[in-house]
Coordinates of C-alpha atoms in Angstrom, one line a residue:
Chain X
M5 CA 29.0 20.3 28.6
N6 CA 26.7 19.8 25.2
K7 CA 23.4 21.2 24.7
L8 CA 20.4 18.5 25.2
L9 CA 19.2 16.9 22.0
L10 CA 16.2 15.5 23.5
E11 CA 14.6 14.9 26.7
T12 CA 12.2 14.2 28.2
R13 CA 10.0 15.1 31.5
E14 CA 8.1 12.9 33.5
L15 CA 7.2 10.8 30.8
R16 CA 3.6 8.3 32.2
K17 CA 2.1 5.6 30.1
T18 CA 0.0 2.6 31.5
F19 CA -1.4 0.1 29.8
G20 CA -4.2 -0.6 32.1
A21 CA -3.0 -1.4 35.9
L22 CA 0.4 -2.1 34.0
V23 CA 2.6 1.3 34.4
A24 CA 5.1 0.8 31.9
T25 CA 6.6 4.5 32.2
D26 CA 6.5 6.1 35.6
G27 CA 7.7 9.1 35.6
V28 CA 10.8 9.2 32.9
D29 CA 13.6 11.7 33.0
F30 CA 16.1 11.4 30.7
D31 CA 18.5 13.6 28.9
V32 CA 20.4 13.4 26.2
R33 CA 23.1 15.3 24.6
E34 CA 23.7 16.7 21.7
G35 CA 26.8 13.7 19.7
E36 CA 26.8 11.6 22.6
T37 CA 26.1 7.4 22.7
H38 CA 23.3 7.2 26.1
A39 CA 21.9 3.3 25.6
V40 CA 18.9 2.5 28.2
I41 CA 19.4 -1.2 29.6
G42 CA 16.8 -3.2 32.0
P43 CA 15.5 -6.5 32.4
N44 CA 13.1 -8.0 30.0
G45 CA 9.6 -6.2 29.8
A46 CA 11.3 -3.1 32.0
G47 CA 9.6 -0.8 29.5
K48 CA 12.1 0.0 26.3
T49 CA 10.0 -0.7 23.8
T50 CA 7.7 1.4 25.2
F51 CA 10.1 4.2 26.2
I52 CA 11.6 3.9 23.2
K53 CA 7.9 4.3 21.2
Q54 CA 7.0 7.4 22.7
I55 CA 9.9 9.0 21.9
S56 CA 9.7 8.6 18.2
G57 CA 6.1 8.3 18.6
E58 CA 3.7 5.5 17.6
L59 CA 2.9 5.9 21.4
R60 CA 0.9 8.9 23.4
P61 CA 2.2 9.2 26.6
D62 CA -1.1 9.6 29.6
S63 CA 1.0 12.6 30.8
G64 CA 4.6 13.6 30.8
E65 CA 6.9 16.1 27.9
I66 CA 9.6 15.5 25.3
R67 CA 11.3 17.6 23.6
F68 CA 13.5 16.9 20.7
A69 CA 15.7 20.1 20.0
G70 CA 13.8 22.7 22.3
D71 CA 10.5 21.8 20.8
D72 CA 7.6 20.5 22.4
I73 CA 7.5 17.3 19.9
T74 CA 5.4 15.4 22.8
A75 CA 2.0 15.5 20.5
L76 CA 3.5 15.2 17.4
P77 CA 2.8 12.4 15.2
A78 CA 5.8 10.2 13.7
P79 CA 6.4 11.7 10.2
Q80 CA 7.0 14.2 11.2
R81 CA 8.9 14.1 14.2
S82 CA 11.3 12.4 11.4
H83 CA 11.3 15.2 9.6
K84 CA 12.6 16.8 12.6
G85 CA 15.2 14.8 12.5
L86 CA 14.5 11.8 15.1
A87 CA 14.7 7.7 12.6
R88 CA 14.8 4.4 14.4
S89 CA 15.3 0.5 13.9
F90 CA 13.2 -1.5 14.6
Q91 CA 13.1 -4.6 17.3
I92 CA 11.3 -6.7 15.0
T93 CA 13.3 -6.0 12.3
S94 CA 11.0 -3.8 9.8
I95 CA 12.1 -3.6 6.4
Y96 CA 10.0 -3.8 3.2
R97 CA 10.1 -7.3 2.5
E98 CA 9.5 -7.1 -1.4
F99 CA 12.0 -4.0 -2.5
S100 CA 15.9 -4.7 -3.7
A101 CA 17.5 -3.6 -0.5
L102 CA 18.4 -0.2 -3.2
E103 CA 14.4 1.0 -2.9
N104 CA 14.9 0.5 0.8
V105 CA 17.5 3.3 1.4
A106 CA 15.9 4.8 -1.9
L107 CA 12.4 5.4 -0.4
A108 CA 14.4 7.2 3.1
V109 CA 15.3 9.7 0.6
Q110 CA 12.1 10.2 -1.1
A111 CA 10.3 11.0 2.3
H112 CA 12.6 13.5 2.5
A113 CA 13.4 15.3 -0.4
G114 CA 9.8 17.0 -1.1
H115 CA 6.4 15.6 -1.7
S116 CA 5.8 13.4 -3.3
F117 CA 3.2 13.3 -5.2
R118 CA 5.3 13.3 -8.2
F119 CA 3.1 10.7 -10.1
W120 CA 5.0 10.2 -13.6
R121 CA 8.1 9.6 -14.0
A122 CA 9.4 6.7 -12.3
A123 CA 11.5 7.2 -9.0
R124 CA 13.2 4.3 -9.7
E125 CA 15.0 5.4 -12.5
D126 CA 15.5 8.7 -10.6
P127 CA 18.6 9.6 -9.8
A128 CA 18.3 12.5 -6.6
L129 CA 16.5 8.9 -5.7
T130 CA 19.1 6.1 -6.0
G131 CA 22.1 8.2 -5.8
P132 CA 22.1 9.3 -2.1
A133 CA 20.4 5.8 -1.5
I134 CA 23.7 4.1 -3.1
R135 CA 26.0 6.7 -1.4
I136 CA 24.5 5.2 2.0
L137 CA 24.9 2.1 0.9
E138 CA 28.8 1.6 0.5
E139 CA 29.0 3.8 3.8
I140 CA 26.8 0.6 5.7
G141 CA 28.4 -2.2 3.7
L142 CA 25.8 -3.1 1.8
D143 CA 26.6 -1.4 -1.4
R144 CA 27.6 -4.7 -3.2
R145 CA 23.9 -6.0 -2.7
K146 CA 21.4 -3.2 -3.3
D147 CA 19.4 -5.8 -6.1
V148 CA 19.2 -8.7 -3.8
L149 CA 15.0 -8.9 -2.7
A150 CA 15.6 -7.9 2.0
A151 CA 13.6 -11.0 2.0
N152 CA 16.5 -13.2 0.5
L153 CA 19.4 -10.6 2.7
S154 CA 20.5 -12.0 5.7
H155 CA 19.8 -11.4 8.9
G156 CA 22.4 -9.6 9.8
E157 CA 22.5 -8.0 6.2
Q158 CA 18.6 -6.7 7.0
R159 CA 19.6 -5.2 10.5
Q160 CA 22.1 -2.9 8.9
L161 CA 19.8 -2.4 5.9
E162 CA 17.1 -1.1 8.7
I163 CA 20.6 1.7 9.8
A164 CA 20.5 2.7 6.0
M165 CA 17.5 3.5 6.1
A166 CA 17.1 5.3 9.5
L167 CA 20.4 7.3 8.5
A168 CA 19.3 8.1 4.5
T169 CA 17.0 10.2 6.7
R170 CA 20.0 12.2 7.3
P171 CA 18.7 11.8 11.7
R172 CA 19.8 14.0 13.8
L173 CA 19.5 11.6 17.1
L174 CA 19.3 7.9 15.8
L175 CA 16.4 5.8 17.7
L176 CA 17.8 2.0 17.6
D177 CA 16.1 0.0 19.2
E178 CA 18.4 -4.1 20.0
P179 CA 19.9 -2.9 16.8
V180 CA 22.1 -7.0 17.3
A181 CA 19.3 -8.9 18.7
G182 CA 19.3 -11.7 17.4
M183 CA 22.0 -12.0 16.1
G184 CA 25.4 -14.5 16.0
T185 CA 28.2 -13.6 17.8
D186 CA 30.4 -12.1 13.7
E187 CA 27.4 -10.4 13.0
S188 CA 27.0 -8.6 16.2
Q189 CA 30.6 -7.9 15.6
R190 CA 30.5 -6.3 12.9
M191 CA 27.0 -4.3 14.4
I192 CA 28.9 -3.3 16.7
E193 CA 32.2 -1.9 15.0
L194 CA 29.1 -0.5 12.3
L195 CA 27.6 1.4 15.1
A196 CA 31.3 2.7 16.6
T197 CA 31.9 4.9 13.0
L198 CA 28.7 6.6 13.5
K199 CA 29.4 7.0 16.8
G200 CA 30.3 11.4 17.2
E201 CA 28.9 11.8 14.3
K202 CA 25.5 11.2 15.3
T203 CA 23.6 11.5 18.3
I204 CA 22.5 8.0 19.7
V205 CA 20.0 6.4 21.5
L206 CA 21.1 2.8 22.6
V207 CA 18.3 0.5 23.8
E208 CA 20.3 -3.1 24.1
H209 CA 20.7 -6.5 25.7
D210 CA 24.0 -6.9 24.7
M211 CA 26.4 -5.6 27.4
D212 CA 29.0 -5.8 24.8
A213 CA 27.7 -3.3 22.6
V214 CA 27.3 -1.1 25.7
F215 CA 29.8 -1.1 27.4
T216 CA 31.2 -0.7 24.0
L217 CA 29.2 2.2 22.6
A218 CA 27.9 3.8 25.1
D219 CA 29.2 7.1 27.1
R220 CA 26.5 7.4 29.3
I221 CA 23.8 5.0 30.4
S222 CA 20.5 4.7 32.2
V223 CA 19.4 1.5 33.8
L224 CA 15.0 1.3 33.3
V225 CA 13.3 -1.2 36.2
Y226 CA 9.6 -1.5 36.0
G227 CA 9.5 1.3 34.0
R228 CA 12.0 3.8 36.5
I229 CA 15.4 5.0 35.6
I230 CA 17.2 4.1 39.2
A231 CA 20.3 5.2 37.5
T232 CA 22.5 7.3 35.3
G233 CA 25.7 7.6 34.5
T234 CA 29.3 6.8 32.5
P235 CA 29.5 3.2 32.4
V236 CA 32.1 2.7 35.1
E237 CA 29.4 4.1 37.6
I238 CA 26.9 1.9 36.2
R239 CA 29.2 -1.0 36.3
A240 CA 30.0 0.2 39.7
N241 CA 26.5 0.3 40.8
Q242 CA 24.4 -1.7 43.9
E243 CA 21.4 -0.6 43.3
V244 CA 22.5 -1.5 39.4
R245 CA 24.1 -4.8 40.3
A246 CA 20.8 -5.8 42.6
A247 CA 18.1 -5.0 40.0
Y248 CA 19.9 -6.1 37.5
L249 CA 23.6 -7.0 36.4
G250 CA 23.4 -9.3 39.5
E251 CA 20.8 -11.2 37.9
D252 CA 23.2 -12.6 35.2
S253 CA 26.8 -12.8 37.1
Chain Z
M29 CA 12.6 -0.8 -19.5
I30 CA 9.4 -3.6 -20.0
T31 CA 9.4 -6.4 -18.9
T32 CA 8.1 -10.2 -20.8
R33 CA 5.3 -9.2 -19.4
N34 CA 4.8 -6.2 -20.2
W35 CA 4.7 -7.1 -23.6
I36 CA 2.8 -10.0 -23.4
L37 CA 0.4 -7.7 -22.3
V38 CA 1.0 -5.0 -25.3
A39 CA 0.6 -8.5 -27.1
I40 CA -2.8 -9.3 -25.6
L41 CA -3.9 -5.4 -26.7
L42 CA -2.7 -5.4 -30.2
L43 CA -4.9 -9.1 -30.2
L44 CA -8.0 -7.8 -28.9
G45 CA -7.4 -4.7 -31.6
A46 CA -7.9 -8.0 -34.8
V47 CA -11.2 -9.2 -33.0
P48 CA -13.4 -6.6 -35.2
A49 CA -12.0 -8.0 -38.3
A50 CA -11.8 -11.8 -37.3
A51 CA -15.2 -11.0 -35.9
A52 CA -16.8 -9.7 -39.1
Y53 CA -14.5 -12.1 -40.8
F54 CA -15.9 -15.3 -39.0
E55 CA -19.8 -13.1 -39.0
Q56 CA -19.7 -14.0 -35.2
P57 CA -20.6 -10.4 -34.7
F58 CA -21.2 -11.4 -30.8
Y59 CA -17.7 -12.2 -29.4
L60 CA -17.0 -8.2 -30.1
D61 CA -20.3 -7.7 -28.1
L62 CA -18.4 -10.4 -25.5
L63 CA -15.2 -9.1 -25.2
R64 CA -16.1 -5.6 -25.0
R65 CA -18.3 -6.2 -22.0
V66 CA -14.9 -7.8 -21.0
M67 CA -12.9 -4.5 -21.4
I68 CA -14.7 -2.9 -19.4
F69 CA -14.8 -4.5 -16.7
A70 CA -11.0 -4.8 -17.2
I71 CA -10.6 -1.2 -16.9
A72 CA -12.8 -1.2 -13.6
A73 CA -10.9 -3.9 -12.1
V74 CA -8.0 -2.3 -13.9
S75 CA -8.4 0.4 -11.2
L76 CA -9.5 -1.7 -8.1
N77 CA -6.1 -3.1 -8.7
L78 CA -4.5 0.4 -7.9
I79 CA -5.9 -0.2 -3.9
L80 CA -6.3 -3.1 -3.5
G81 CA -3.5 -4.7 -5.4
Y82 CA -0.7 -1.7 -4.0
G83 CA -1.9 0.0 -2.3
G84 CA -3.5 -3.1 -0.6
M85 CA -6.7 -1.3 0.6
V86 CA -9.1 -4.7 0.2
S87 CA -12.0 -2.2 -1.5
F88 CA -16.0 -4.5 -1.2
G89 CA -17.5 -1.8 -3.0
H90 CA -16.2 -0.5 -5.7
A91 CA -19.1 -1.4 -7.6
A92 CA -20.1 1.8 -6.4
Y93 CA -18.0 3.8 -8.5
L94 CA -19.6 1.7 -11.7
G95 CA -23.4 2.8 -10.3
I96 CA -22.3 6.7 -10.1
G97 CA -20.3 6.3 -13.9
G98 CA -23.8 4.6 -15.1
Y99 CA -26.4 7.1 -13.3
A100 CA -24.0 10.4 -14.2
V101 CA -24.8 9.0 -18.1
G102 CA -28.3 7.2 -17.2
I103 CA -29.3 10.3 -16.0
L104 CA -27.6 13.1 -18.2
A105 CA -29.7 11.0 -20.9
H106 CA -33.3 11.1 -19.6
H107 CA -33.1 14.5 -18.9
G108 CA -32.3 15.3 -23.0
I109 CA -28.6 16.0 -22.5
H110 CA -26.7 13.1 -24.4
S111 CA -23.2 14.8 -25.1
G112 CA -21.3 11.9 -23.6
W113 CA -18.3 15.3 -22.5
L114 CA -21.1 16.1 -20.3
Q115 CA -21.5 13.0 -20.0
W116 CA -18.4 11.6 -18.9
G117 CA -17.1 13.9 -17.5
L118 CA -19.6 13.8 -13.9
A119 CA -19.4 10.1 -14.5
I120 CA -15.4 10.8 -13.7
G121 CA -15.8 13.8 -11.6
A122 CA -18.6 12.4 -9.9
S123 CA -17.5 9.1 -8.6
A124 CA -13.6 11.3 -7.3
L125 CA -16.3 13.2 -5.7
V126 CA -17.9 10.1 -4.0
A127 CA -14.3 8.2 -3.6
L128 CA -13.3 11.7 -1.4
A129 CA -16.0 11.0 1.0
I130 CA -16.1 7.7 1.6
G131 CA -12.0 7.6 1.1
A132 CA -11.5 10.1 3.6
I133 CA -13.1 7.7 6.1
S134 CA -13.1 4.9 5.3
V135 CA -8.5 5.0 4.2
R136 CA -8.2 6.5 8.0
T137 CA -9.2 2.2 8.7
S138 CA -7.9 -1.0 7.5
G139 CA -8.3 -4.5 7.1
I140 CA -12.0 -6.3 8.2
Y141 CA -13.2 -2.6 8.6
F142 CA -12.3 -1.2 6.0
I143 CA -13.9 -4.4 3.6
M144 CA -17.1 -3.6 5.9
I145 CA -17.2 0.4 5.8
T146 CA -16.4 0.5 1.9
L147 CA -19.3 -2.4 1.2
A148 CA -21.9 -0.2 3.8
F149 CA -21.5 3.1 2.0
T150 CA -21.7 0.9 -1.3
Q151 CA -25.4 -1.1 0.3
M152 CA -26.5 2.8 0.9
L153 CA -26.1 3.8 -2.6
Y154 CA -27.0 1.0 -3.6
Y155 CA -30.6 1.3 -2.3
L156 CA -30.6 5.5 -2.6
G157 CA -30.4 3.7 -6.7
I158 CA -34.1 1.2 -5.7
S159 CA -35.2 4.3 -3.9
I160 CA -35.2 7.2 -6.7
E161 CA -39.0 6.3 -8.8
E162 CA -37.4 8.8 -11.2
Y163 CA -34.4 7.0 -12.2
G164 CA -36.2 3.6 -12.9
G165 CA -36.1 2.3 -9.1
D166 CA -36.1 -0.6 -9.0
D167 CA -36.4 -1.8 -11.7
G168 CA -33.7 0.2 -13.8
M169 CA -34.8 2.0 -16.8
R170 CA -33.3 1.7 -20.4
V171 CA -30.6 4.4 -21.6
P172 CA -32.0 4.3 -25.4
V173 CA -29.4 7.1 -26.2
R174 CA -25.6 6.3 -26.1
S175 CA -23.3 9.7 -25.2
Q176 CA -22.5 11.2 -28.5
F177 CA -19.0 12.6 -28.9
S178 CA -20.0 16.2 -31.9
G179 CA -20.0 13.6 -34.5
L180 CA -15.7 12.2 -33.1
V181 CA -17.1 8.9 -32.6
D182 CA -20.3 6.9 -33.1
L183 CA -20.9 4.0 -30.5
N184 CA -24.2 3.2 -32.2
D185 CA -21.2 1.6 -34.5
G186 CA -20.2 -1.4 -33.2
T187 CA -16.6 -1.5 -33.9
Q188 CA -16.4 1.5 -33.3
F189 CA -17.2 1.5 -29.3
Y190 CA -14.9 -1.2 -29.2
F191 CA -12.2 0.8 -30.2
L192 CA -12.7 3.2 -28.4
V193 CA -12.9 0.8 -25.1
L194 CA -10.1 -0.6 -26.6
G195 CA -8.3 2.6 -26.3
I196 CA -9.4 4.1 -23.0
L197 CA -8.5 0.5 -21.6
A198 CA -4.9 0.8 -22.7
A199 CA -5.1 4.3 -21.2
S200 CA -6.1 3.4 -18.3
L201 CA -3.1 0.0 -18.0
F202 CA -0.3 2.5 -19.1
L203 CA -1.2 5.1 -16.4
V204 CA -1.3 2.5 -14.0
H205 CA 1.8 1.7 -15.2
R206 CA 3.4 5.1 -14.7
L207 CA 1.8 5.5 -11.2
V208 CA 2.9 2.6 -9.3
N209 CA 6.2 3.2 -10.6
S210 CA 6.5 7.3 -10.1
R211 CA 7.5 8.3 -6.2
F212 CA 3.7 8.3 -5.1
G213 CA 3.4 4.3 -6.4
M214 CA 6.5 4.0 -3.9
V215 CA 5.1 5.6 -1.5
L216 CA 1.8 3.8 -1.9
Q217 CA 3.7 0.5 -1.9
A218 CA 5.6 1.0 0.9
I219 CA 2.4 1.5 3.0
R220 CA 1.0 -2.0 1.5
S221 CA 4.1 -2.9 2.8
N222 CA 4.9 -1.9 6.2
E223 CA 3.1 1.0 7.6
A224 CA 4.8 1.7 10.7
R225 CA 8.0 1.8 9.0
T226 CA 6.9 4.4 6.4
R227 CA 5.5 6.4 9.0
A228 CA 9.4 6.0 10.8
I229 CA 10.9 6.7 7.8
G230 CA 8.6 10.4 7.4
F231 CA 5.0 9.7 5.4
S232 CA 2.0 10.1 6.6
P233 CA 0.1 7.4 4.8
Y234 CA -3.1 9.0 4.8
P235 CA -3.2 11.8 1.8
Y236 CA -1.0 9.1 0.0
R237 CA -3.8 6.2 0.3
L238 CA -7.3 9.1 -0.4
A239 CA -5.5 10.7 -3.3
A240 CA -5.4 6.6 -5.0
F241 CA -8.6 5.7 -3.3
V242 CA -10.4 9.0 -5.3
I243 CA -7.6 8.5 -8.8
S244 CA -9.4 4.6 -8.5
G245 CA -13.2 5.5 -8.0
A246 CA -12.6 8.5 -11.0
M247 CA -11.6 5.1 -13.5
C248 CA -13.6 3.1 -12.1
G249 CA -16.8 5.8 -12.6
L250 CA -15.3 5.9 -16.2
A251 CA -15.8 2.5 -16.5
G252 CA -20.2 2.2 -15.5
A253 CA -19.9 5.3 -17.8
L254 CA -18.8 2.2 -20.7
L255 CA -21.5 -0.3 -19.1
V256 CA -23.9 1.8 -19.4
N257 CA -23.1 2.8 -23.0
H258 CA -22.7 -1.6 -23.4
T259 CA -25.5 -2.6 -21.7
A260 CA -28.2 0.6 -23.1
Y261 CA -29.8 -0.2 -19.9
L262 CA -29.2 1.3 -15.7
T263 CA -30.1 -0.4 -12.9
P264 CA -29.4 0.0 -9.4
E265 CA -27.3 -3.9 -10.0
F266 CA -24.4 -2.2 -11.1
M267 CA -23.7 -1.2 -7.5
N268 CA -24.9 -4.4 -6.2
W269 CA -22.4 -6.0 -3.7
T270 CA -22.5 -9.0 -5.6
R271 CA -20.7 -7.2 -8.3
S272 CA -18.0 -6.2 -6.2
G273 CA -17.4 -9.3 -5.3
E274 CA -16.2 -9.6 -9.1
L275 CA -14.9 -7.5 -9.7
M276 CA -12.3 -8.3 -6.1
F277 CA -12.3 -12.2 -7.8
M278 CA -10.8 -10.4 -11.5
V279 CA -8.2 -8.8 -9.9
I280 CA -7.7 -11.8 -7.3
L281 CA -7.7 -14.3 -9.6
G282 CA -5.2 -12.0 -12.5
G283 CA -3.5 -11.4 -9.8
I284 CA -2.8 -8.5 -7.8
A285 CA -1.0 -5.9 -8.3
T286 CA 0.3 -6.7 -11.3
S287 CA 0.0 -4.6 -14.2
A288 CA -1.9 -7.7 -16.8
G289 CA -3.5 -9.5 -13.7
P290 CA -7.5 -7.2 -13.9
L291 CA -7.0 -7.7 -17.6
L292 CA -6.5 -11.9 -17.6
G293 CA -9.4 -11.8 -14.8
A294 CA -11.8 -9.7 -16.1
A295 CA -11.4 -12.2 -19.1
V296 CA -11.5 -15.6 -17.4
L297 CA -14.0 -14.5 -15.8
L298 CA -16.1 -13.8 -18.1
L299 CA -15.5 -16.1 -20.5
L300 CA -15.9 -18.5 -17.9
E301 CA -19.1 -18.1 -17.0
D302 CA -20.1 -17.4 -21.4
V303 CA -18.7 -20.9 -22.2
L304 CA -19.8 -23.0 -18.4
Q305 CA -23.6 -21.0 -19.1
G306 CA -23.7 -22.3 -23.6
W307 CA -21.6 -25.6 -23.1
S308 CA -23.5 -28.4 -24.8
L309 CA -21.3 -31.4 -24.0
L310 CA -21.8 -31.7 -20.8
P311 CA -26.0 -32.9 -19.8
R312 CA -26.8 -29.3 -19.7
E313 CA -29.0 -29.6 -16.6
A314 CA -26.2 -30.4 -14.7
V315 CA -23.9 -27.5 -16.3
R316 CA -26.4 -25.0 -16.7
D317 CA -28.0 -24.5 -13.5
H318 CA -24.6 -25.2 -11.6
W319 CA -22.2 -23.2 -13.5
Q320 CA -21.3 -21.1 -10.6
L321 CA -20.3 -23.9 -8.7
Y322 CA -17.9 -24.8 -11.4
L323 CA -16.5 -21.6 -11.3
G324 CA -15.8 -21.7 -7.8
I325 CA -13.8 -24.8 -7.8
F326 CA -11.9 -23.4 -11.0
L327 CA -11.3 -19.8 -9.0
V328 CA -10.3 -22.7 -6.0
L329 CA -8.1 -23.5 -7.6
V330 CA -5.8 -20.7 -9.0
V331 CA -5.7 -19.0 -5.6
L332 CA -4.3 -22.7 -4.2
F333 CA -1.6 -23.2 -7.5
A334 CA -1.1 -19.4 -7.9
R335 CA -0.3 -17.8 -6.2
R336 CA 0.5 -14.7 -8.0
G337 CA -3.6 -15.3 -9.6
L338 CA -2.9 -15.9 -13.4
A339 CA -0.3 -13.6 -14.5
G340 CA 2.0 -15.1 -12.3
L341 CA 1.2 -18.0 -14.5
L342 CA 3.2 -16.4 -17.3
P343 CA 6.2 -16.1 -18.8
G344 CA 8.9 -13.4 -17.2
K345 CA 10.3 -12.2 -13.9
N346 CA 7.6 -11.7 -11.2
E347 CA 6.9 -8.2 -10.0

């Protein structure tokens, strides 16, 4: 069995009376694609935000690659190898696709207290950025303003920016949300190419994506993980069917 | 690569370079004075544009640095030190230091809190200026001897002073142009555009925003040193909150986050002010007493119909 890359222990987060994360123990093995599913309001995004460092848990521990990162702010977690895509598309709308990715490259190319040379003409930044855009299939759109990309392309750009930070773990928050059938199919294919190469935590509503991509699935309901297992196990789990899958069928 | 709009900006600077000769030819020295004032405010507006435009930090207290620069010169002159090197060095250094202190607290905040904190600090400095009788208190004091530069430039010579201001303006524009296109500038604009994303890809915004705040303050301090040499009079009014507002107006009117914007904004605001106050075509009372009303209407129209300000109306691509 591969060693653990990410683990959370007894993670807890409340907002007033609402317990959004209720003592979550969660493991991600190096190299696996681990999906987190759950009905709306189950606390999936709150959970992801604690892993990425945008929210501080009330109690509990988060370990990444053996280190306790519970108190580490988001930028430092990025430097440890955690990258995240957002549920609601989060890009630099007034920058070109290339500039978006180049910024992510720049964030991991030493400090940016460099005041004189034009960053847009720096091959140390644009070179890697173009290669990632090629990988992701956006290279022909590199000079288009991010705001003018289609929704699907913007979602791809998010993935490209995450990849540009050369992460060990990709946290993907609903990467196919709001996509048409064709677009989401293309995104699933893209993610399939990353599967195995990268460790991925995939939060997703789209069951096609989840059952196509995930090695393991954890089911989050009312802030608790009620089951973790392979897709086959999860499909067969009575509690999951009652709490979640049953609602849809 | 130089954009069409930056060529226009270069052309404007060249035109400004021709003004002294024209003013002498037409025997209108007043215009030399007016345009020198415009350029000094343009330098201040350029510095504000760095943080307000590119950094998204709406500083409503930028006049503080005009004041600190002014007081640095005025206080040294008051004690008999007229060396421009020392005076202007102190103006820049003290402004940077104060900006570091104010920035250390304020750049952690954003939006309305940032506006209020920067305003509050500037008000504190304003009342400090009023309270120090030694340096003129409320009334201010004359600064009759201009800064001296080992005989290199003579600020008492209107034309030399004019060209010095023009040179500093051009240097400020170039500096900010390089800054905002550098790695540093890209981070600054990234933070303005999407802070959560910027943190997620691994940048801590705080040191970058603070550095921009300090650079901007230092540059504005230099404008303050120029301004007190221009007016030969130092008053706490340098730091009045309405002054901070004017600087913001210049940046917004000219077009935020554009290279030519601050200069255009400063020029149009100050020239319009001058024209409206002296206009003789309309009934005098109505215009002279209410010129701010007309100015206000104009500003509202620009903000409504020219989203990128005056610079956005220039030919060429939006930056």
